[in-house]
Amino acid sequence: MNVFYVGPYRQGDGWGYASKSYLECLSRTNNEIVARPIYFSNNIDNHIPDHLKQLETKFLSDTPDVLIQYCLPTYFEAHNCINIGRCVTETRNLNKNIWIDHMNILDALWVNSEAEAESLRDSGVTTKMIVIPEAIDFDELEEYKDVELVDIPELKDHYVFYIIADYGDRKNIFSAIHAFNREFDFEDQVQLVIKTSYRGRTDQQAMQQIVENVKNYKINTRLHFNKQLYLPEIITINRLTRKELLSLHQTADCLIIPSYGESFCRPALDALYYNNDIICTGKIFTESILKDNAYYVESIEQPVHTSEPPVPGIYTSWETWQEPSIIDMQKQMRLAYQNQNENVVASTTSKRDFVKNKFSFDSVGKLMEKALNEYN
C-alpha cells in the first residue's frame, strides 16, 4: 500500500522531533512510504537519518492509498484516498473550536491516548480515532544511559527535583516553585532545576526576565520576610543537545510536570527509563499514558485563561484544563523525597520494559501496521 506522509519532521523543535519519530515508526511498516516535510517555524534541523531522507526521493505515480497529515487540524485536507490526521491536544471541551470541523472531514485520527480520544468525542469529533502514541528512541536511551552527569556542585548529595518545560502559562512552572518553597527549607537536602526556554527572546533576555519573574513571584508569596530564606533554584535556558538533556535526567531524581494540560510529555518517558520519580498533575492526558508510574497531584477542572496561545483560535476560555493543587503538590514532593531509592512506584526493570513495550519505534510501528491493514 502506498502511504504519503507530510509533517514538520525537519523542524528543530519538539514538534519536529515528534513528527520525525512518527515517520521512523511508519518506515518500519510493510508499506511503500513517501515523505515530504512541511514547516511551521524557521527552526530547521537537517540531521535526518539517511533511510528517512531516502523516503523524500521517492515519488508517487498516482494518488496515494493513504495520506497521513501531521499538522494543525486547520490544515487538514480530504483527498481522494484514505485521509488520516495526526492530532495532539492539551485541553478539553473543544466543541466551540473550528478544529473539530476539520477533524471530521477525515477518515481517521491518530491520537496519543484514550483519554485524549474520549475528550475529542465529547467535543463533537465523529471521525474514527485510534490510539497511536508518539514514540521514543529506545536505542538512544540505551546509548546514553551511562553518559557523564551534569557537573553542578550544588546538586551533589542532594535529591534533585527538575522541570523541563517551555516558559509559558500552560506549563505552570510557578506552582512547582511555590510548592517547593512551602514544603522544604535549607535543612532538607533538595535542589530544584528548571530547564526552560522563552519563545521570542534571546538567551540573555530570557534569562533576565525569567530570573526576575521567579524572584518577584517568591517574594509575593510572603512565605518569608527575609529574602535569604527562600530556596534558590538553578535555571538554565540554554538549548541542550539530546545527549545533554539525557544527562540531566540521569543527574536528577524527580521530574515535576505541573502543567495545566499535556498530551504526551516526552521528558516523562525519558525520566521513566532512567528510573526517576515523576510528579504529574492529575487528570491531564499524560496520566493515561504514564498510568501507575507517577505520583499524581490532585487537580480541578478550570476554564483556560492565558494571554499566550501557541496558535490563533485555541486556548479560549470555552476550553478547560486541570489546575493542580499546590498543597497536594508539596505533599507529593515530600513523599517522593522520603521514598527516594525505594522504588515505591515501580522497579527500574518494569519502568524500562514499560517504555520499550509501549513507546519504542518498533512497538508504535506495529500499531501503525495494524491500523493501516484495515484499509487493505
PDB file of N, CA, C and O in Angstrom, residues 268-323:
ATOM      1  N   ALA A 268       8.766  12.833  30.295  1.00  0.00           N
ATOM      2  CA  ALA A 268       8.297  11.871  31.296  1.00  0.00           C
ATOM      3  C   ALA A 268       8.748  10.451  30.962  1.00  0.00           C
ATOM      4  O   ALA A 268       9.132   9.678  31.844  1.00  0.00           O
ATOM      5  N   LEU A 269       8.734  10.092  29.670  1.00  0.00           N
ATOM      6  CA  LEU A 269       9.171   8.751  29.273  1.00  0.00           C
ATOM      7  C   LEU A 269      10.683   8.607  29.410  1.00  0.00           C
ATOM      8  O   LEU A 269      11.184   7.545  29.804  1.00  0.00           O
ATOM      9  N   ASP A 270      11.412   9.683  29.098  1.00  0.00           N
ATOM     10  CA  ASP A 270      12.858   9.664  29.320  1.00  0.00           C
ATOM     11  C   ASP A 270      13.162   9.460  30.807  1.00  0.00           C
ATOM     12  O   ASP A 270      14.027   8.660  31.172  1.00  0.00           O
ATOM     13  N   ALA A 271      12.442  10.190  31.655  1.00  0.00           N
ATOM     14  CA  ALA A 271      12.651  10.089  33.103  1.00  0.00           C
ATOM     15  C   ALA A 271      12.347   8.678  33.596  1.00  0.00           C
ATOM     16  O   ALA A 271      13.076   8.129  34.439  1.00  0.00           O
ATOM     17  N   LEU A 272      11.287   8.085  33.081  1.00  0.00           N
ATOM     18  CA  LEU A 272      10.923   6.725  33.482  1.00  0.00           C
ATOM     19  C   LEU A 272      12.039   5.738  33.158  1.00  0.00           C
ATOM     20  O   LEU A 272      12.389   4.884  33.976  1.00  0.00           O
ATOM     21  N   TYR A 273      12.582   5.874  31.963  1.00  0.00           N
ATOM     22  CA  TYR A 273      13.620   4.936  31.539  1.00  0.00           C
ATOM     23  C   TYR A 273      14.811   4.971  32.491  1.00  0.00           C
ATOM     24  O   TYR A 273      15.427   3.942  32.779  1.00  0.00           O
ATOM     25  N   TYR A 274      15.142   6.168  32.989  1.00  0.00           N
ATOM     26  CA  TYR A 274      16.287   6.312  33.882  1.00  0.00           C
ATOM     27  C   TYR A 274      15.894   6.177  35.351  1.00  0.00           C
ATOM     28  O   TYR A 274      16.638   6.595  36.240  1.00  0.00           O
ATOM     29  N   ASN A 275      14.729   5.591  35.589  1.00  0.00           N
ATOM     30  CA  ASN A 275      14.280   5.226  36.935  1.00  0.00           C
ATOM     31  C   ASN A 275      14.037   6.434  37.840  1.00  0.00           C
ATOM     32  O   ASN A 275      14.154   6.353  39.066  1.00  0.00           O
ATOM     33  N   ASN A 276      13.693   7.557  37.260  1.00  0.00           N
ATOM     34  CA  ASN A 276      13.391   8.728  38.067  1.00  0.00           C
ATOM     35  C   ASN A 276      11.944   8.703  38.531  1.00  0.00           C
ATOM     36  O   ASN A 276      11.070   8.121  37.895  1.00  0.00           O
ATOM     37  N   ASP A 277      11.714   9.362  39.651  1.00  0.00           N
ATOM     38  CA  ASP A 277      10.343   9.585  40.096  1.00  0.00           C
ATOM     39  C   ASP A 277       9.708  10.649  39.212  1.00  0.00           C
ATOM     40  O   ASP A 277      10.404  11.485  38.607  1.00  0.00           O
ATOM     41  N   ILE A 278       8.389  10.652  39.159  1.00  0.00           N
ATOM     42  CA  ILE A 278       7.649  11.661  38.400  1.00  0.00           C
ATOM     43  C   ILE A 278       6.482  12.140  39.245  1.00  0.00           C
ATOM     44  O   ILE A 278       5.745  11.337  39.827  1.00  0.00           O
ATOM     45  N   ILE A 279       6.327  13.442  39.321  1.00  0.00           N
ATOM     46  CA  ILE A 279       5.151  14.061  39.939  1.00  0.00           C
ATOM     47  C   ILE A 279       4.413  14.796  38.840  1.00  0.00           C
ATOM     48  O   ILE A 279       4.994  15.644  38.150  1.00  0.00           O
ATOM     49  N   CYS A 280       3.144  14.469  38.657  1.00  0.00           N
ATOM     50  CA  CYS A 280       2.400  14.976  37.497  1.00  0.00           C
ATOM     51  C   CYS A 280       1.027  15.455  37.918  1.00  0.00           C
ATOM     52  O   CYS A 280       0.382  14.863  38.801  1.00  0.00           O
ATOM     53  N   THR A 281       0.572  16.519  37.307  1.00  0.00           N
ATOM     54  CA  THR A 281      -0.804  16.981  37.520  1.00  0.00           C
ATOM     55  C   THR A 281      -1.775  15.850  37.208  1.00  0.00           C
ATOM     56  O   THR A 281      -1.702  15.229  36.152  1.00  0.00           O
ATOM     57  N   GLY A 282      -2.677  15.591  38.118  1.00  0.00           N
ATOM     58  CA  GLY A 282      -3.650  14.536  37.903  1.00  0.00           C
ATOM     59  C   GLY A 282      -4.721  14.939  36.902  1.00  0.00           C
ATOM     60  O   GLY A 282      -5.057  16.113  36.763  1.00  0.00           O
ATOM     61  N   LYS A 283      -5.243  13.951  36.172  1.00  0.00           N
ATOM     62  CA  LYS A 283      -6.361  14.086  35.247  1.00  0.00           C
ATOM     63  C   LYS A 283      -6.009  14.792  33.935  1.00  0.00           C
ATOM     64  O   LYS A 283      -6.899  15.084  33.144  1.00  0.00           O
ATOM     65  N   ILE A 284      -4.725  15.098  33.699  1.00  0.00           N
ATOM     66  CA  ILE A 284      -4.356  15.544  32.358  1.00  0.00           C
ATOM     67  C   ILE A 284      -4.122  14.291  31.518  1.00  0.00           C
ATOM     68  O   ILE A 284      -4.011  13.184  32.037  1.00  0.00           O
ATOM     69  N   PHE A 285      -4.058  14.449  30.208  1.00  0.00           N
ATOM     70  CA  PHE A 285      -3.979  13.287  29.324  1.00  0.00           C
ATOM     71  C   PHE A 285      -2.747  12.419  29.607  1.00  0.00           C
ATOM     72  O   PHE A 285      -2.766  11.204  29.403  1.00  0.00           O
ATOM     73  N   THR A 286      -1.687  13.040  30.089  1.00  0.00           N
ATOM     74  CA  THR A 286      -0.455  12.306  30.370  1.00  0.00           C
ATOM     75  C   THR A 286      -0.668  11.204  31.396  1.00  0.00           C
ATOM     76  O   THR A 286       0.027  10.185  31.373  1.00  0.00           O
ATOM     77  N   GLU A 287      -1.635  11.376  32.282  1.00  0.00           N
ATOM     78  CA  GLU A 287      -1.885  10.350  33.298  1.00  0.00           C
ATOM     79  C   GLU A 287      -2.285   9.024  32.653  1.00  0.00           C
ATOM     80  O   GLU A 287      -1.884   7.943  33.120  1.00  0.00           O
ATOM     81  N   SER A 288      -3.051   9.097  31.578  1.00  0.00           N
ATOM     82  CA  SER A 288      -3.479   7.850  30.935  1.00  0.00           C
ATOM     83  C   SER A 288      -2.347   7.200  30.143  1.00  0.00           C
ATOM     84  O   SER A 288      -2.462   6.058  29.715  1.00  0.00           O
ATOM     85  N   ILE A 289      -1.251   7.929  29.956  1.00  0.00           N
ATOM     86  CA  ILE A 289      -0.065   7.373  29.304  1.00  0.00           C
ATOM     87  C   ILE A 289       0.887   6.771  30.340  1.00  0.00           C
ATOM     88  O   ILE A 289       1.352   5.647  30.202  1.00  0.00           O
ATOM     89  N   LEU A 290       1.140   7.517  31.420  1.00  0.00           N
ATOM     90  CA  LEU A 290       2.077   7.058  32.447  1.00  0.00           C
ATOM     91  C   LEU A 290       1.471   5.989  33.352  1.00  0.00           C
ATOM     92  O   LEU A 290       2.204   5.186  33.940  1.00  0.00           O
ATOM     93  N   LYS A 291       0.172   5.994  33.491  1.00  0.00           N
ATOM     94  CA  LYS A 291      -0.561   5.032  34.322  1.00  0.00           C
ATOM     95  C   LYS A 291      -0.028   5.027  35.746  1.00  0.00           C
ATOM     96  O   LYS A 291      -0.014   6.061  36.393  1.00  0.00           O
ATOM     97  N   ASP A 292       0.426   3.891  36.271  1.00  0.00           N
ATOM     98  CA  ASP A 292       0.829   3.801  37.680  1.00  0.00           C
ATOM     99  C   ASP A 292       2.285   4.198  37.920  1.00  0.00           C
ATOM    100  O   ASP A 292       2.815   3.974  39.013  1.00  0.00           O
ATOM    101  N   ASN A 293       2.909   4.799  36.951  1.00  0.00           N
ATOM    102  CA  ASN A 293       4.336   5.099  37.046  1.00  0.00           C
ATOM    103  C   ASN A 293       4.629   6.532  37.479  1.00  0.00           C
ATOM    104  O   ASN A 293       5.672   7.083  37.128  1.00  0.00           O
ATOM    105  N   ALA A 294       3.735   7.140  38.248  1.00  0.00           N
ATOM    106  CA  ALA A 294       3.952   8.513  38.696  1.00  0.00           C
ATOM    107  C   ALA A 294       3.141   8.791  39.961  1.00  0.00           C
ATOM    108  O   ALA A 294       2.203   8.070  40.290  1.00  0.00           O
ATOM    109  N   TYR A 295       3.545   9.851  40.654  1.00  0.00           N
ATOM    110  CA  TYR A 295       2.740  10.411  41.725  1.00  0.00           C
ATOM    111  C   TYR A 295       1.843  11.474  41.092  1.00  0.00           C
ATOM    112  O   TYR A 295       2.332  12.338  40.344  1.00  0.00           O
ATOM    113  N   TYR A 296       0.550  11.453  41.406  1.00  0.00           N
ATOM    114  CA  TYR A 296      -0.366  12.404  40.776  1.00  0.00           C
ATOM    115  C   TYR A 296      -0.886  13.424  41.780  1.00  0.00           C
ATOM    116  O   TYR A 296      -1.261  13.083  42.903  1.00  0.00           O
ATOM    117  N   VAL A 297      -0.899  14.671  41.334  1.00  0.00           N
ATOM    118  CA  VAL A 297      -1.333  15.788  42.156  1.00  0.00           C
ATOM    119  C   VAL A 297      -2.828  16.019  41.944  1.00  0.00           C
ATOM    120  O   VAL A 297      -3.302  16.057  40.798  1.00  0.00           O
ATOM    121  N   GLU A 298      -3.568  16.170  43.014  1.00  0.00           N
ATOM    122  CA  GLU A 298      -4.991  16.473  42.907  1.00  0.00           C
ATOM    123  C   GLU A 298      -5.184  17.743  42.077  1.00  0.00           C
ATOM    124  O   GLU A 298      -4.415  18.698  42.174  1.00  0.00           O
ATOM    125  N   SER A 299      -6.217  17.747  41.241  1.00  0.00           N
ATOM    126  CA  SER A 299      -6.459  18.911  40.380  1.00  0.00           C
ATOM    127  C   SER A 299      -7.949  19.122  40.201  1.00  0.00           C
ATOM    128  O   SER A 299      -8.754  18.210  40.431  1.00  0.00           O
ATOM    129  N   ILE A 300      -8.314  20.318  39.785  1.00  0.00           N
ATOM    130  CA  ILE A 300      -9.703  20.628  39.470  1.00  0.00           C
ATOM    131  C   ILE A 300      -9.776  21.205  38.060  1.00  0.00           C
ATOM    132  O   ILE A 300      -8.836  21.852  37.590  1.00  0.00           O
ATOM    133  N   GLU A 301     -10.874  20.935  37.383  1.00  0.00           N
ATOM    134  CA  GLU A 301     -11.072  21.431  36.028  1.00  0.00           C
ATOM    135  C   GLU A 301     -11.430  22.913  36.076  1.00  0.00           C
ATOM    136  O   GLU A 301     -12.315  23.322  36.828  1.00  0.00           O
ATOM    137  N   GLN A 302     -10.748  23.703  35.275  1.00  0.00           N
ATOM    138  CA  GLN A 302     -10.956  25.147  35.250  1.00  0.00           C
ATOM    139  C   GLN A 302     -10.972  25.643  33.806  1.00  0.00           C
ATOM    140  O   GLN A 302     -10.350  25.033  32.929  1.00  0.00           O
ATOM    141  N   PRO A 303     -11.672  26.771  33.539  1.00  0.00           N
ATOM    142  CA  PRO A 303     -11.600  27.358  32.199  1.00  0.00           C
ATOM    143  C   PRO A 303     -10.171  27.799  31.878  1.00  0.00           C
ATOM    144  O   PRO A 303      -9.448  28.275  32.750  1.00  0.00           O
ATOM    145  N   VAL A 304      -9.782  27.586  30.642  1.00  0.00           N
ATOM    146  CA  VAL A 304      -8.459  28.040  30.197  1.00  0.00           C
ATOM    147  C   VAL A 304      -8.413  29.560  30.247  1.00  0.00           C
ATOM    148  O   VAL A 304      -9.360  30.238  29.851  1.00  0.00           O
ATOM    149  N   HIS A 305      -7.316  30.080  30.750  1.00  0.00           N
ATOM    150  CA  HIS A 305      -7.123  31.532  30.738  1.00  0.00           C
ATOM    151  C   HIS A 305      -5.644  31.812  30.502  1.00  0.00           C
ATOM    152  O   HIS A 305      -4.797  31.493  31.335  1.00  0.00           O
ATOM    153  N   THR A 306      -5.338  32.356  29.346  1.00  0.00           N
ATOM    154  CA  THR A 306      -3.952  32.634  29.019  1.00  0.00           C
ATOM    155  C   THR A 306      -3.860  33.768  28.015  1.00  0.00           C
ATOM    156  O   THR A 306      -4.746  33.940  27.173  1.00  0.00           O
ATOM    157  N   SER A 307      -2.796  34.517  28.109  1.00  0.00           N
ATOM    158  CA  SER A 307      -2.507  35.565  27.119  1.00  0.00           C
ATOM    159  C   SER A 307      -1.509  35.076  26.091  1.00  0.00           C
ATOM    160  O   SER A 307      -1.058  35.845  25.255  1.00  0.00           O
ATOM    161  N   GLU A 308      -1.158  33.769  26.170  1.00  0.00           N
ATOM    162  CA  GLU A 308      -0.100  33.231  25.322  1.00  0.00           C
ATOM    163  C   GLU A 308      -0.554  31.983  24.569  1.00  0.00           C
ATOM    164  O   GLU A 308       0.035  30.907  24.723  1.00  0.00           O
ATOM    165  N   PRO A 309      -1.601  32.088  23.742  1.00  0.00           N
ATOM    166  CA  PRO A 309      -1.987  30.903  22.960  1.00  0.00           C
ATOM    167  C   PRO A 309      -0.890  30.564  21.962  1.00  0.00           C
ATOM    168  O   PRO A 309      -0.295  31.467  21.364  1.00  0.00           O
ATOM    169  N   PRO A 310      -0.587  29.276  21.781  1.00  0.00           N
ATOM    170  CA  PRO A 310       0.503  28.899  20.867  1.00  0.00           C
ATOM    171  C   PRO A 310       0.185  29.206  19.415  1.00  0.00           C
ATOM    172  O   PRO A 310       1.086  29.496  18.627  1.00  0.00           O
ATOM    173  N   VAL A 311      -1.086  29.111  19.037  1.00  0.00           N
ATOM    174  CA  VAL A 311      -1.543  29.456  17.691  1.00  0.00           C
ATOM    175  C   VAL A 311      -2.917  30.106  17.835  1.00  0.00           C
ATOM    176  O   VAL A 311      -3.614  29.896  18.837  1.00  0.00           O
ATOM    177  N   PRO A 312      -3.353  30.900  16.864  1.00  0.00           N
ATOM    178  CA  PRO A 312      -4.660  31.541  16.951  1.00  0.00           C
ATOM    179  C   PRO A 312      -5.806  30.523  17.007  1.00  0.00           C
ATOM    180  O   PRO A 312      -5.722  29.446  16.426  1.00  0.00           O
ATOM    181  N   GLY A 313      -6.855  30.872  17.725  1.00  0.00           N
ATOM    182  CA  GLY A 313      -8.076  30.085  17.685  1.00  0.00           C
ATOM    183  C   GLY A 313      -8.204  29.012  18.738  1.00  0.00           C
ATOM    184  O   GLY A 313      -9.255  28.378  18.851  1.00  0.00           O
ATOM    185  N   ILE A 314      -7.137  28.761  19.523  1.00  0.00           N
ATOM    186  CA  ILE A 314      -7.247  27.765  20.589  1.00  0.00           C
ATOM    187  C   ILE A 314      -6.893  28.402  21.925  1.00  0.00           C
ATOM    188  O   ILE A 314      -6.479  29.554  22.000  1.00  0.00           O
ATOM    189  N   TYR A 315      -7.069  27.619  22.996  1.00  0.00           N
ATOM    190  CA  TYR A 315      -6.847  28.087  24.364  1.00  0.00           C
ATOM    191  C   TYR A 315      -7.789  29.239  24.722  1.00  0.00           C
ATOM    192  O   TYR A 315      -7.388  30.195  25.377  1.00  0.00           O
ATOM    193  N   THR A 316      -9.031  29.147  24.259  1.00  0.00           N
ATOM    194  CA  THR A 316     -10.047  30.104  24.690  1.00  0.00           C
ATOM    195  C   THR A 316     -10.641  29.616  26.002  1.00  0.00           C
ATOM    196  O   THR A 316     -10.464  28.455  26.401  1.00  0.00           O
ATOM    197  N   SER A 317     -11.396  30.470  26.679  1.00  0.00           N
ATOM    198  CA  SER A 317     -11.984  30.077  27.959  1.00  0.00           C
ATOM    199  C   SER A 317     -13.216  29.201  27.800  1.00  0.00           C
ATOM    200  O   SER A 317     -13.839  28.827  28.798  1.00  0.00           O
ATOM    201  N   TRP A 318     -13.585  28.842  26.553  1.00  0.00           N
ATOM    202  CA  TRP A 318     -14.580  27.783  26.373  1.00  0.00           C
ATOM    203  C   TRP A 318     -13.943  26.429  26.679  1.00  0.00           C
ATOM    204  O   TRP A 318     -14.641  25.475  27.047  1.00  0.00           O
ATOM    205  N   GLU A 319     -12.638  26.353  26.497  1.00  0.00           N
ATOM    206  CA  GLU A 319     -11.918  25.122  26.778  1.00  0.00           C
ATOM    207  C   GLU A 319     -11.591  25.036  28.264  1.00  0.00           C
ATOM    208  O   GLU A 319     -11.646  26.035  28.992  1.00  0.00           O
ATOM    209  N   THR A 320     -11.240  23.838  28.720  1.00  0.00           N
ATOM    210  CA  THR A 320     -10.860  23.661  30.126  1.00  0.00           C
ATOM    211  C   THR A 320      -9.537  22.911  30.219  1.00  0.00           C
ATOM    212  O   THR A 320      -9.144  22.188  29.305  1.00  0.00           O
ATOM    213  N   TRP A 321      -8.866  23.126  31.343  1.00  0.00           N
ATOM    214  CA  TRP A 321      -7.672  22.358  31.676  1.00  0.00           C
ATOM    215  C   TRP A 321      -7.675  22.089  33.170  1.00  0.00           C
ATOM    216  O   TRP A 321      -8.620  22.468  33.870  1.00  0.00           O
ATOM    217  N   GLN A 322      -6.640  21.416  33.675  1.00  0.00           N
ATOM    218  CA  GLN A 322      -6.619  20.983  35.072  1.00  0.00           C
ATOM    219  C   GLN A 322      -5.657  21.833  35.887  1.00  0.00           C
ATOM    220  O   GLN A 322      -4.473  21.928  35.559  1.00  0.00           O
ATOM    221  N   GLU A 323      -6.175  22.427  36.954  1.00  0.00           N
ATOM    222  CA  GLU A 323      -5.340  23.237  37.836  1.00  0.00           C
ATOM    223  C   GLU A 323      -4.891  22.399  39.023  1.00  0.00           C
ATOM    224  O   GLU A 323      -5.717  21.952  39.826  1.00  0.00           O
TER     225      GLU A 323
END
